[in-house]
CSV table of C-alpha atoms in Angstrom, one decimal:
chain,number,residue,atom,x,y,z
A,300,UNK,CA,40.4,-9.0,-30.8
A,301,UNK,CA,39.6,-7.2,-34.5
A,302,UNK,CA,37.0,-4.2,-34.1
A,303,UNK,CA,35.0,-6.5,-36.1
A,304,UNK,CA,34.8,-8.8,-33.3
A,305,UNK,CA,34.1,-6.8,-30.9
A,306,UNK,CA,31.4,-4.9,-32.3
A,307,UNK,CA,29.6,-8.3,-33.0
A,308,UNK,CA,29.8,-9.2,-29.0
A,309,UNK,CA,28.8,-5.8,-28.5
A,310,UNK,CA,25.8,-5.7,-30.7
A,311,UNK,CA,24.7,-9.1,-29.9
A,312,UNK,CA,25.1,-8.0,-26.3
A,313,UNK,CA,22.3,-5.2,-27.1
A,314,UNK,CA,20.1,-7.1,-29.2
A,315,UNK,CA,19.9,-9.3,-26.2
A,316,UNK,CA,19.8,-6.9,-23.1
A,317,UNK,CA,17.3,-4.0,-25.2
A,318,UNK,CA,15.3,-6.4,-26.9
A,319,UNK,CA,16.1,-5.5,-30.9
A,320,UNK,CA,16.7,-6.6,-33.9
A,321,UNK,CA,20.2,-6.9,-35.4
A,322,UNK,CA,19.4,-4.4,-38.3
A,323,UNK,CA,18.8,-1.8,-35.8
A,324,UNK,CA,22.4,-2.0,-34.6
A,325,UNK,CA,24.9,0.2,-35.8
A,326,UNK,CA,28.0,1.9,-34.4
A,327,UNK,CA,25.6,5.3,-34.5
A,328,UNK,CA,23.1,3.3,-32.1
A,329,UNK,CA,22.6,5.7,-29.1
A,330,UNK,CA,21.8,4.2,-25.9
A,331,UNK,CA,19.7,7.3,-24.3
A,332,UNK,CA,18.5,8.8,-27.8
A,333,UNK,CA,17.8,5.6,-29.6
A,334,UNK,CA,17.0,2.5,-27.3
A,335,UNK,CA,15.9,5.0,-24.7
A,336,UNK,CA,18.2,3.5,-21.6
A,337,UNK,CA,17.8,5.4,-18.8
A,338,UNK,CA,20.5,5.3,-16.1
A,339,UNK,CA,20.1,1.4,-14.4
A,340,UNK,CA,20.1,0.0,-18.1
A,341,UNK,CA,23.4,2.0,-18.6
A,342,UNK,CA,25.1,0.7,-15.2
A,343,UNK,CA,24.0,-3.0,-16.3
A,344,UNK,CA,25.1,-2.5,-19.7
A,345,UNK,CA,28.4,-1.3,-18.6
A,346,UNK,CA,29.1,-3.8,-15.9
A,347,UNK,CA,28.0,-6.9,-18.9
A,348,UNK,CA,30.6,-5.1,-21.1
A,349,UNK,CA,33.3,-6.1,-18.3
A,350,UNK,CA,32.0,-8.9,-17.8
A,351,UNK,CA,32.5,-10.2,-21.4
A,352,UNK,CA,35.7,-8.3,-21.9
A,353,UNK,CA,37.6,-8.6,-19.2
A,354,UNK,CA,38.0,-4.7,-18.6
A,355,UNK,CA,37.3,-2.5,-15.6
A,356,UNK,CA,35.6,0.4,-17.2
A,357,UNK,CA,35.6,4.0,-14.5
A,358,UNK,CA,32.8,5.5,-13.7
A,359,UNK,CA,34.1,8.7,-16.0
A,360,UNK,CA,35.2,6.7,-18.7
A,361,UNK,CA,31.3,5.2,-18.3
A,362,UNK,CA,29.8,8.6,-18.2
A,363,UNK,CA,31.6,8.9,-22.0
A,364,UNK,CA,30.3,6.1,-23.6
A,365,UNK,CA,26.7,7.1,-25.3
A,366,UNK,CA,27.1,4.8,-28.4
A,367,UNK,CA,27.6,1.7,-29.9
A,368,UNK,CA,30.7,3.3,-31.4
A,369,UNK,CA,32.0,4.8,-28.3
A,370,UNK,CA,31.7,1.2,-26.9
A,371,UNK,CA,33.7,-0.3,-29.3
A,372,UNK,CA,36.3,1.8,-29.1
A,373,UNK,CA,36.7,1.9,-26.1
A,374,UNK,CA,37.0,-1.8,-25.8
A,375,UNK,CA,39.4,-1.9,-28.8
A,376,UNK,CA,42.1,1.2,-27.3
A,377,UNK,CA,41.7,-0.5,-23.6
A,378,UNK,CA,42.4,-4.1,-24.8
B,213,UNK,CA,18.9,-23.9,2.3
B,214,UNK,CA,21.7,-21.1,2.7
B,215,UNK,CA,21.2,-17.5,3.6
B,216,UNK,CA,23.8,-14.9,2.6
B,217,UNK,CA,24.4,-12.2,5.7
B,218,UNK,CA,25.5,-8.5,5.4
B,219,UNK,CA,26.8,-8.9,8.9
B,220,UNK,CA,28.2,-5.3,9.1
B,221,UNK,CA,25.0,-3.8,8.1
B,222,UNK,CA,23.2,-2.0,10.4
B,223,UNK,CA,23.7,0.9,12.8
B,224,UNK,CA,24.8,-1.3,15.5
B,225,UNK,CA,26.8,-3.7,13.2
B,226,UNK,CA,27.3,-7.4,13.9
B,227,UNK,CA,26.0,-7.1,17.7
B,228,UNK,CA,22.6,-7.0,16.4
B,229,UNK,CA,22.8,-8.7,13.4
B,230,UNK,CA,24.3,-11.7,15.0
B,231,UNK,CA,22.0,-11.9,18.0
B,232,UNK,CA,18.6,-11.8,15.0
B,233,UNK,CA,21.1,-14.8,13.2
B,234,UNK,CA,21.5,-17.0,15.8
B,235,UNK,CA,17.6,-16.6,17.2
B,236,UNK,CA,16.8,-17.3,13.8
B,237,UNK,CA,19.6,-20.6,13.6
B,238,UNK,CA,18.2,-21.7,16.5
B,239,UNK,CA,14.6,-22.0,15.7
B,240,UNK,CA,15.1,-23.0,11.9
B,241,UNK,CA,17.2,-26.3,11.7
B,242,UNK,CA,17.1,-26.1,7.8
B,243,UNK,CA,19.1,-22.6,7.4
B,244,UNK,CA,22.9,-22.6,7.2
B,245,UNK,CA,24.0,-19.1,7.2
B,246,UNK,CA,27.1,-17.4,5.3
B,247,UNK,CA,28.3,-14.4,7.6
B,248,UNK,CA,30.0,-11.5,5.8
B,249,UNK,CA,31.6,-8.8,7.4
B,250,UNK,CA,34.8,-8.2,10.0
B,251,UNK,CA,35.9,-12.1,11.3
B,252,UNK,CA,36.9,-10.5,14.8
B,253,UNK,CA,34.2,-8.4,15.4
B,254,UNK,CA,31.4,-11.2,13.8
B,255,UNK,CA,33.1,-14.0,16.1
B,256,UNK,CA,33.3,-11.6,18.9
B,257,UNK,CA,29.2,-11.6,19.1
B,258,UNK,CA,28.8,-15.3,18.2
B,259,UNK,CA,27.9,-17.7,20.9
B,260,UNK,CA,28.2,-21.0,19.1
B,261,UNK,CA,29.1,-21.8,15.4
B,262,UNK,CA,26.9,-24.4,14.4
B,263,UNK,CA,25.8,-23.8,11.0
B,264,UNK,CA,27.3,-20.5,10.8
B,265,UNK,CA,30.2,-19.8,8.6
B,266,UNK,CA,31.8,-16.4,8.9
B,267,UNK,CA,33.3,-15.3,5.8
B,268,UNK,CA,35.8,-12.7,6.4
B,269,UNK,CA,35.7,-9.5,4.4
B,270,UNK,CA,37.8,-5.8,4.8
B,271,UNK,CA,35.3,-3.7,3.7
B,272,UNK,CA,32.0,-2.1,4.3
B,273,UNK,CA,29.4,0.1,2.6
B,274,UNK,CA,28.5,3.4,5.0
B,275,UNK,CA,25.2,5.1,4.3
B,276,UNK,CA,26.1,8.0,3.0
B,277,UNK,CA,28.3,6.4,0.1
B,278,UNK,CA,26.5,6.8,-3.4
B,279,UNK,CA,25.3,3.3,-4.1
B,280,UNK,CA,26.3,2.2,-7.8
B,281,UNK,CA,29.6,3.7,-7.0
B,282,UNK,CA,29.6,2.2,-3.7
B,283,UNK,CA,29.0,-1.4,-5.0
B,284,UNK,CA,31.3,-1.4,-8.1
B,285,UNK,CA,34.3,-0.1,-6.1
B,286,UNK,CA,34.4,-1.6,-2.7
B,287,UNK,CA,34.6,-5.2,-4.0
B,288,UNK,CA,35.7,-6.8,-0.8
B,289,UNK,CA,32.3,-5.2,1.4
B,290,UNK,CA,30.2,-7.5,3.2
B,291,UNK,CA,27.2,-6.8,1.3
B,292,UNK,CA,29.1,-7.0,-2.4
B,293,UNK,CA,30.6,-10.8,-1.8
B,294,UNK,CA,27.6,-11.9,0.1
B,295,UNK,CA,25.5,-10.6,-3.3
B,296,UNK,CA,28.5,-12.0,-5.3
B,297,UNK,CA,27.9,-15.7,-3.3
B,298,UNK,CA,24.0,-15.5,-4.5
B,299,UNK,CA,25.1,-14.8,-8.2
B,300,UNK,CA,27.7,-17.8,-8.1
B,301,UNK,CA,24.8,-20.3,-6.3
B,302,UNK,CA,26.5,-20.6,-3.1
B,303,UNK,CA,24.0,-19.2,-1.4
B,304,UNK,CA,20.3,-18.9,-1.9
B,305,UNK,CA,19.2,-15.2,-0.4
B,306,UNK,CA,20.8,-12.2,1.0
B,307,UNK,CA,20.0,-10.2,4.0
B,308,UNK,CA,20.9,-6.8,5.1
B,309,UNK,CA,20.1,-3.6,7.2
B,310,UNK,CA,23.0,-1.9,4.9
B,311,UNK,CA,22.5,1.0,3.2
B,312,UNK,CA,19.2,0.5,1.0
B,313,UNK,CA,20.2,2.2,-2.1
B,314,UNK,CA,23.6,0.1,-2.0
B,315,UNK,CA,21.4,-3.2,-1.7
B,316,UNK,CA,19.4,-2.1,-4.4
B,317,UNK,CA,22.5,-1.8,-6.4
B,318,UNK,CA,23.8,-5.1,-5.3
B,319,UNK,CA,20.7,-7.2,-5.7
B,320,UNK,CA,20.2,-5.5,-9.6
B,321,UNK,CA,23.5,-4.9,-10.8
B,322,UNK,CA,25.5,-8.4,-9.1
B,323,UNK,CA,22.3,-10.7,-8.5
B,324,UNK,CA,20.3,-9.3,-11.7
B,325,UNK,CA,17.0,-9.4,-12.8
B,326,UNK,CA,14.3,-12.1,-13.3
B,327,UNK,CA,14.1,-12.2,-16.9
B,328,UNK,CA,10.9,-10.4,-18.1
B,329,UNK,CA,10.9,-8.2,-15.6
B,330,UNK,CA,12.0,-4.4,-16.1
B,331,UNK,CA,12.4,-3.3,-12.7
B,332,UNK,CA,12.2,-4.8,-9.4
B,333,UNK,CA,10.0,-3.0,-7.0
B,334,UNK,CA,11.0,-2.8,-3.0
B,335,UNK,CA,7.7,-4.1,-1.0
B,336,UNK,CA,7.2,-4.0,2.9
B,337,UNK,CA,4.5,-5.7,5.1
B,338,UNK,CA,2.5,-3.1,6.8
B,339,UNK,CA,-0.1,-3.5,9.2
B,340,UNK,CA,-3.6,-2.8,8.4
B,341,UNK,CA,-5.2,-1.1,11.5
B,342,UNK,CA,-9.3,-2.2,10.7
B,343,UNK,CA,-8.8,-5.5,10.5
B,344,UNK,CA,-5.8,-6.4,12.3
B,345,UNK,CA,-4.1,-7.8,9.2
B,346,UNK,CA,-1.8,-6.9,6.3
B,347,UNK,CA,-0.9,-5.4,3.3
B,348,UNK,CA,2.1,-5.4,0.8
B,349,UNK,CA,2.6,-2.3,-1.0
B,350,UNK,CA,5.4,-1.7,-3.7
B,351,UNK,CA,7.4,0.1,-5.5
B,352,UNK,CA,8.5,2.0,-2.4
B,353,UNK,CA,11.7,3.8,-3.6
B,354,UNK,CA,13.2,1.4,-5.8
B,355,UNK,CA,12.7,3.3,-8.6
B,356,UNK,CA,12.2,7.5,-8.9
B,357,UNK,CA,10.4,7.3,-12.2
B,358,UNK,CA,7.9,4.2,-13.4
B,359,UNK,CA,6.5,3.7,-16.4
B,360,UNK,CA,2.7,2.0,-16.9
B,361,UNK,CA,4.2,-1.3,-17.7
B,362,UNK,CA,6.8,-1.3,-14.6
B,363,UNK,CA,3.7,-0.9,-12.4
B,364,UNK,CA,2.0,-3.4,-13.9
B,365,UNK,CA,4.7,-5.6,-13.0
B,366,UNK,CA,4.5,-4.4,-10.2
B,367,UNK,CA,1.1,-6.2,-9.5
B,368,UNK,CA,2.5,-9.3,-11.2
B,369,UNK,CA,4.8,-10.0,-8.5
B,370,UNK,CA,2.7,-8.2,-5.2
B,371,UNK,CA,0.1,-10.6,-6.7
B,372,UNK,CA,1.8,-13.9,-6.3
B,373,UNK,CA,3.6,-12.9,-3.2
B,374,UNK,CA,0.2,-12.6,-1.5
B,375,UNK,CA,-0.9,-15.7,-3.3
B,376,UNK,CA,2.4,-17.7,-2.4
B,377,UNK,CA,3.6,-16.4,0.9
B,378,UNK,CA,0.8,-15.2,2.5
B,379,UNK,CA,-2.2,-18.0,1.4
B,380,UNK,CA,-4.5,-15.1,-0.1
B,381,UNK,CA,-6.2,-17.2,-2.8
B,382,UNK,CA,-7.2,-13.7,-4.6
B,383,UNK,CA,-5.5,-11.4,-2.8
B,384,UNK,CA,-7.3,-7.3,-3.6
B,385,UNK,CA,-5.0,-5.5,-5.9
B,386,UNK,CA,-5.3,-1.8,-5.0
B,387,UNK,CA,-3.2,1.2,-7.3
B,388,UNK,CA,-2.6,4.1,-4.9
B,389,UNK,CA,-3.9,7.2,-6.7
B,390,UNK,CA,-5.8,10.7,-6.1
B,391,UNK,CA,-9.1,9.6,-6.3
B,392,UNK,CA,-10.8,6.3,-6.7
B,393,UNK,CA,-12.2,6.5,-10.2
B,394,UNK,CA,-10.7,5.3,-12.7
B,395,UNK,CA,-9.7,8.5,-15.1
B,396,UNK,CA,-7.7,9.5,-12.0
B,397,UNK,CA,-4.3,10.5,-12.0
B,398,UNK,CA,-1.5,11.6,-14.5
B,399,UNK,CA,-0.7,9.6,-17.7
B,400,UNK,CA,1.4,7.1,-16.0
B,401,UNK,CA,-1.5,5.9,-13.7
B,402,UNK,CA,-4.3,6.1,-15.9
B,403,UNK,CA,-1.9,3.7,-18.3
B,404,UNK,CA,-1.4,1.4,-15.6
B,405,UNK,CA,-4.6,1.3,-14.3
B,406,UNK,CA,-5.9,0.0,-17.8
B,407,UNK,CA,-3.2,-2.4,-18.3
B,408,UNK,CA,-3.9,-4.0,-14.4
B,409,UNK,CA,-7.4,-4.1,-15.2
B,410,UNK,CA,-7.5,-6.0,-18.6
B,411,UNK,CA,-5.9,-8.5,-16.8
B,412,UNK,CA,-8.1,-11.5,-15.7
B,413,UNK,CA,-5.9,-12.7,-13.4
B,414,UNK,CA,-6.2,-10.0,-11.2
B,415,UNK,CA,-8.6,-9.4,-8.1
B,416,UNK,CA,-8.4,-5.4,-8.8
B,417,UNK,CA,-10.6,-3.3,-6.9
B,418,UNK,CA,-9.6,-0.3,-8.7
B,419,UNK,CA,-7.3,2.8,-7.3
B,420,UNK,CA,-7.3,3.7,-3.7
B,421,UNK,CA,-6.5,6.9,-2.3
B,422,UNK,CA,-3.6,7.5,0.4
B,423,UNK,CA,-6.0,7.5,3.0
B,424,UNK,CA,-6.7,4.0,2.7
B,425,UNK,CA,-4.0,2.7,2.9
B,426,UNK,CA,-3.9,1.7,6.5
B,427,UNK,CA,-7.9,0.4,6.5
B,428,UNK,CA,-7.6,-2.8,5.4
B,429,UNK,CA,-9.5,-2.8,1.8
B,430,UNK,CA,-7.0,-4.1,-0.6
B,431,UNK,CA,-4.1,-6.8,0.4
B,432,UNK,CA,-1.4,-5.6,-2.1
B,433,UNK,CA,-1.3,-1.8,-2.9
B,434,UNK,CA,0.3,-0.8,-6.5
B,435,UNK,CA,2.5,2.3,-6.8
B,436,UNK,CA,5.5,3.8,-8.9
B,437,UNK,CA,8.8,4.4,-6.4
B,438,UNK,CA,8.0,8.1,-6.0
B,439,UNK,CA,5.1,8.0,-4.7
B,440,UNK,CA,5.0,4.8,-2.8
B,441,UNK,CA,8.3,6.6,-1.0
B,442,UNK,CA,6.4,9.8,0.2
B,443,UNK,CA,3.1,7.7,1.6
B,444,UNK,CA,5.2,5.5,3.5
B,445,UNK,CA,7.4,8.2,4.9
B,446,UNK,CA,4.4,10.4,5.7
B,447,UNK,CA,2.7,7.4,7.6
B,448,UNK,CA,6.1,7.7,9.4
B,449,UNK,CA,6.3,10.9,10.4
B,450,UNK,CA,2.5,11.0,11.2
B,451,UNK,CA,2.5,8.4,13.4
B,452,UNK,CA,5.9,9.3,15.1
B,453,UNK,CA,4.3,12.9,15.4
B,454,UNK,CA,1.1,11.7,16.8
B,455,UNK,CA,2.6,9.8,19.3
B,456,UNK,CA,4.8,12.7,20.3
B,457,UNK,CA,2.1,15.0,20.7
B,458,UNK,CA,0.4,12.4,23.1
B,459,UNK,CA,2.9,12.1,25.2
B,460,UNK,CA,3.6,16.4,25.1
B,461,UNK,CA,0.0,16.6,26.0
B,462,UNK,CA,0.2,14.2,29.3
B,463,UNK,CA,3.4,15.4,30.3
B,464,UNK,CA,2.2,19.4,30.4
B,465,UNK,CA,-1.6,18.5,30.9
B,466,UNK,CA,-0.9,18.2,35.2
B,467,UNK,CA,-1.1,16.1,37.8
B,468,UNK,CA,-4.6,14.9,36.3
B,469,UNK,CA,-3.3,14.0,32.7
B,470,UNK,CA,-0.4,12.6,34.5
B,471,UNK,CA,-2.3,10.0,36.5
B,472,UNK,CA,-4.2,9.1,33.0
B,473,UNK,CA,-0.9,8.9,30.8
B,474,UNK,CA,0.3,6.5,33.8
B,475,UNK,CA,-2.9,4.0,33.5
B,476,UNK,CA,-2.8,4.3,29.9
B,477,UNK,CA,1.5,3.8,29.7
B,478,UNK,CA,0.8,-0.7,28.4
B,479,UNK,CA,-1.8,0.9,25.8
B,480,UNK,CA,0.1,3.6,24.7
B,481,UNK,CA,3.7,1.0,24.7
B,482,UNK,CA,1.4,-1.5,22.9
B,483,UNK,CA,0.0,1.5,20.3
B,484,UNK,CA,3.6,2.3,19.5
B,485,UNK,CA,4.6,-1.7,18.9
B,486,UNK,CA,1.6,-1.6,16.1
B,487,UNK,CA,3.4,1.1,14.1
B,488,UNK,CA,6.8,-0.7,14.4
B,489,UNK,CA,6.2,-2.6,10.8
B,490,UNK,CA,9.5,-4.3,11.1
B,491,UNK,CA,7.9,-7.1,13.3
B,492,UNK,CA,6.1,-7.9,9.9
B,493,UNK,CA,9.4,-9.1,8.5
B,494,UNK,CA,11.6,-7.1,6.4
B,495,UNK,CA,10.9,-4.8,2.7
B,496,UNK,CA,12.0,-7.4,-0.5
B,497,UNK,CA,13.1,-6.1,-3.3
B,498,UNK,CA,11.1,-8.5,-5.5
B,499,UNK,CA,11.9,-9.2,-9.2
B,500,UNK,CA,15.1,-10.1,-8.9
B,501,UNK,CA,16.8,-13.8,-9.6
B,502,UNK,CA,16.8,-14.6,-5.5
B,503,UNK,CA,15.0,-13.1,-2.3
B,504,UNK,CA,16.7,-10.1,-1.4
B,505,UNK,CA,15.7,-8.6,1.9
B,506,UNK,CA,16.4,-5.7,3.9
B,507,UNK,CA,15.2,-4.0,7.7
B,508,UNK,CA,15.8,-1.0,9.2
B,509,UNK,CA,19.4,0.2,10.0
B,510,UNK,CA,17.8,0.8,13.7
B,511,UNK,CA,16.5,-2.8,13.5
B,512,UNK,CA,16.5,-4.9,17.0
B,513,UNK,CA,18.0,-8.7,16.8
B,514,UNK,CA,14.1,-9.4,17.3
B,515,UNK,CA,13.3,-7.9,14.1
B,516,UNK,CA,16.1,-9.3,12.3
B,517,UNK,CA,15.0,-13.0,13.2
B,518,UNK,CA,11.4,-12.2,12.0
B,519,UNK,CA,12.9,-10.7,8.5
B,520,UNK,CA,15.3,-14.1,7.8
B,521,UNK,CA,12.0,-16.1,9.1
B,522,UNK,CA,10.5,-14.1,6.0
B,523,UNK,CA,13.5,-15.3,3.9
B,524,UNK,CA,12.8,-18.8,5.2
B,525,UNK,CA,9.4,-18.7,3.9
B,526,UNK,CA,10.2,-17.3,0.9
B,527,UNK,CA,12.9,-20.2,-0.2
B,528,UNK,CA,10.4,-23.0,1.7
B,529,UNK,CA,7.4,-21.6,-0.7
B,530,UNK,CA,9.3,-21.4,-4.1
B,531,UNK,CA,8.3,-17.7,-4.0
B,532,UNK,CA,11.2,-16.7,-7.0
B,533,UNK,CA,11.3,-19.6,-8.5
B,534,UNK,CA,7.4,-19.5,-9.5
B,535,UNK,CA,7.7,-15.7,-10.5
B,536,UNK,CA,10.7,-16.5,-13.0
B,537,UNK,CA,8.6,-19.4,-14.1
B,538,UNK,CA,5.2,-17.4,-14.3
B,539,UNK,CA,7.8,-14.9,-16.3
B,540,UNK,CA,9.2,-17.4,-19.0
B,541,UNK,CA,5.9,-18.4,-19.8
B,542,UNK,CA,3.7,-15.7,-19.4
B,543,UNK,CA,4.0,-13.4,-22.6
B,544,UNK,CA,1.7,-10.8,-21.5
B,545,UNK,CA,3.5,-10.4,-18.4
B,546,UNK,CA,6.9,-9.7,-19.6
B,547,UNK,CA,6.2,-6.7,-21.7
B,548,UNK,CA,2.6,-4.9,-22.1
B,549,UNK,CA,2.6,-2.4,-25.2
B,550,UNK,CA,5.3,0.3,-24.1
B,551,UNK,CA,3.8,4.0,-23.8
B,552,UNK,CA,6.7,5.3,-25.6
């Protein structure tokens, strides 16, 4: 899967789950900071991200993973 | 309909649970129940199989385990594949006396929210001492930090419980607060005490104090996680301590006291049953996709049969299945202005 691909899942994933629109979405989007998750958002964000991509994401790797960008690479390098 | 069982959950694992079950089975010849836990220790306590399956499993979830951890790891525990057999349909609740943070886990993060709602509150029954009836109170410990909107949600759901389980046609919406007027409290409950009461649906009486609570005067009490937690664990340890402090008084009082505390032993035995809430079914965690229920890890196979008679009422009366349609349709519901 192209980055390009998987940061359209990904944002599409956050429009849905955080309720905005697509413009808002960029790879700077930060899930604390910026959409202002707080810890059970986080855990169901991460768990939908292995959901949709197949991957088993640790809890440290989860702890890491603060934006959109951080998400997609993530995904990309563990694919 | 099909109940999901956490059959290792429980301080006394499957002996108790099983024995709640199969009370339960017995009186209710509509439930078919899904037993998770150890096969040779759950078949062990069962007496007869009829419309019981027993699902073998390796794993369980200890009390002590951090929950979210906990859940995502040990795939194979009772209480993950019986929330896994909710998500996938195959069964229509889940009980346990697990671990309550690791339910809480399971129910949000495997059976998921009711769309609409930001966070599900946990809600016992409790008994209300003036009147000899009920109350529902919620969030207690579900969530550490609430926001106006999550307590007003809150109320959504404690309202058509009362409505829908319990046949309250306007059931008294209380918030629990430091002082009964309405500019009382922080930020958060002044917030939510003006979004509860612009709503017309509502039977709000207004905030009630901690005091109260027991007395009878509203029939579902509103409160964030934090707060809700330290009332109903300082009803707890009052009663418990009261009780204690009856019994150190007849025992050291002599042989007169003595004599009294022995006439008095029913009233005092039937005093202590009032305070034993678990007879009033078990705490939901409401706002999620399916009735989730837990009792006490202590709980007796007597209070396990009254908390899946709960669940039975729950799926009979369409209690989840209005909220998510009351949800989908309801625009004010799903997200009052946010406070930040």
């Amino acid at each position: 899967m192209s980055e390009q691909e998987i940061y359209d899942k990904i944002a599409q994933l956050i429009e849905e789950r955080f309720e905005v629109s697509a413009d808002k979405v960029s790879m700077t989007l930060d899930f604390k900071k910026d959409l202002n998750a707080d810890s059970i958002d986080i855990v169901e964000f991460i768990l939908e991200l292995e959901d949709t991509f197949g991957a088993e994401i640790s809890d440290e790797d989860a702890e890491k993973l603060a934006t959109v960008g951080d998400a997609v690479n993530y995904v990309k390098n563990h694919q | 309909m099909k109940i999901a069982v956490d059959a290792m959950g429980g301080d006394n694992g499957p002996t108790t649970i099983v024995a709640g079950v199969e009370r339960a089975r017995d009186q209710f010849p509509d439930i078919e129940f899904l037993l998770y836990g150890d096969e040779a220790k759950v078949r062990a306590e069962l007496k007869n199989e009829q419309r019981i399956t027993v699902v073998a499993t390796s794993e369980e979830i200890l009390a002590d385990e951090e929950p979210v951890r906990a859940v995502r790891r040990k795939k194979d525990a009772s209480m993950v594949v019986a929330a896994q057999a909710v998500k996938a349909g195959e069964a229509d609740a889940i009980f346990s006396a697990g671990s309550t943070g690791a339910l809480l886990a399971a129910g949000l993060f495997i059976i998921g929210r009711i769309k609409g709602i930001d966070r599900p509150g946990l809600m016992p029954t409790m008994p209300d001492f003036r009147t000899g009836g009920q109350f529902n109170i919620l969030d207690i410990g579900a969530n550490a930090d609430s926001k106006p909107e999550n307590l007003y949600q809150f109320a959504v759901l404690g309202n058509y419980y009362a409505k829908n389980m319990r046949g309250i046609e306007r059931p008294r919406l209380a918030l629990l607060n430091n002082g009964t007027e309405a500019d009382k409290g922080d930020l958060t409950h002044k917030a939510a005490y003006q979004l509860i009461a612009a709503e017309k649906d509502f039977n709000f009486i207004g905030n009630i104090e901690a005091r109260e609570l027991l007395n009878g005067r509203a029939d579902v009490i509103i409160t964030d996680g934090f707060t809700g937690n330290a009332a109903l664990k300082t009803i707890e340890g009052t009663s418990m301590t009261i009780l204690h402090l009856l019994k150190e008084t007849i025992m050291e009082g002599g042989i007169k006291a003595k004599l009294g505390g022995a006439l008095l032993k029913g009233s005092l035995g039937s005093l202590r049953d009032k305070f034993e809430y678990s007879r009033y079914g078990g705490a939901v965690l409401l706002g999620l996709k399916a009735p989730v229920v837990k009792t006490h890890g202590t709980a007796s196979p007597e209070a396990v049969y009254y908390t899946i008679s709960q669940i039975h009422d729950m799926l009979e009366k369409n209690v989840v299945a209005d909220v998510v349609d009351y949800f989908s349709r309801n625009e004010l519901a799903k997200r009052p202005e946010k406070n930040d």
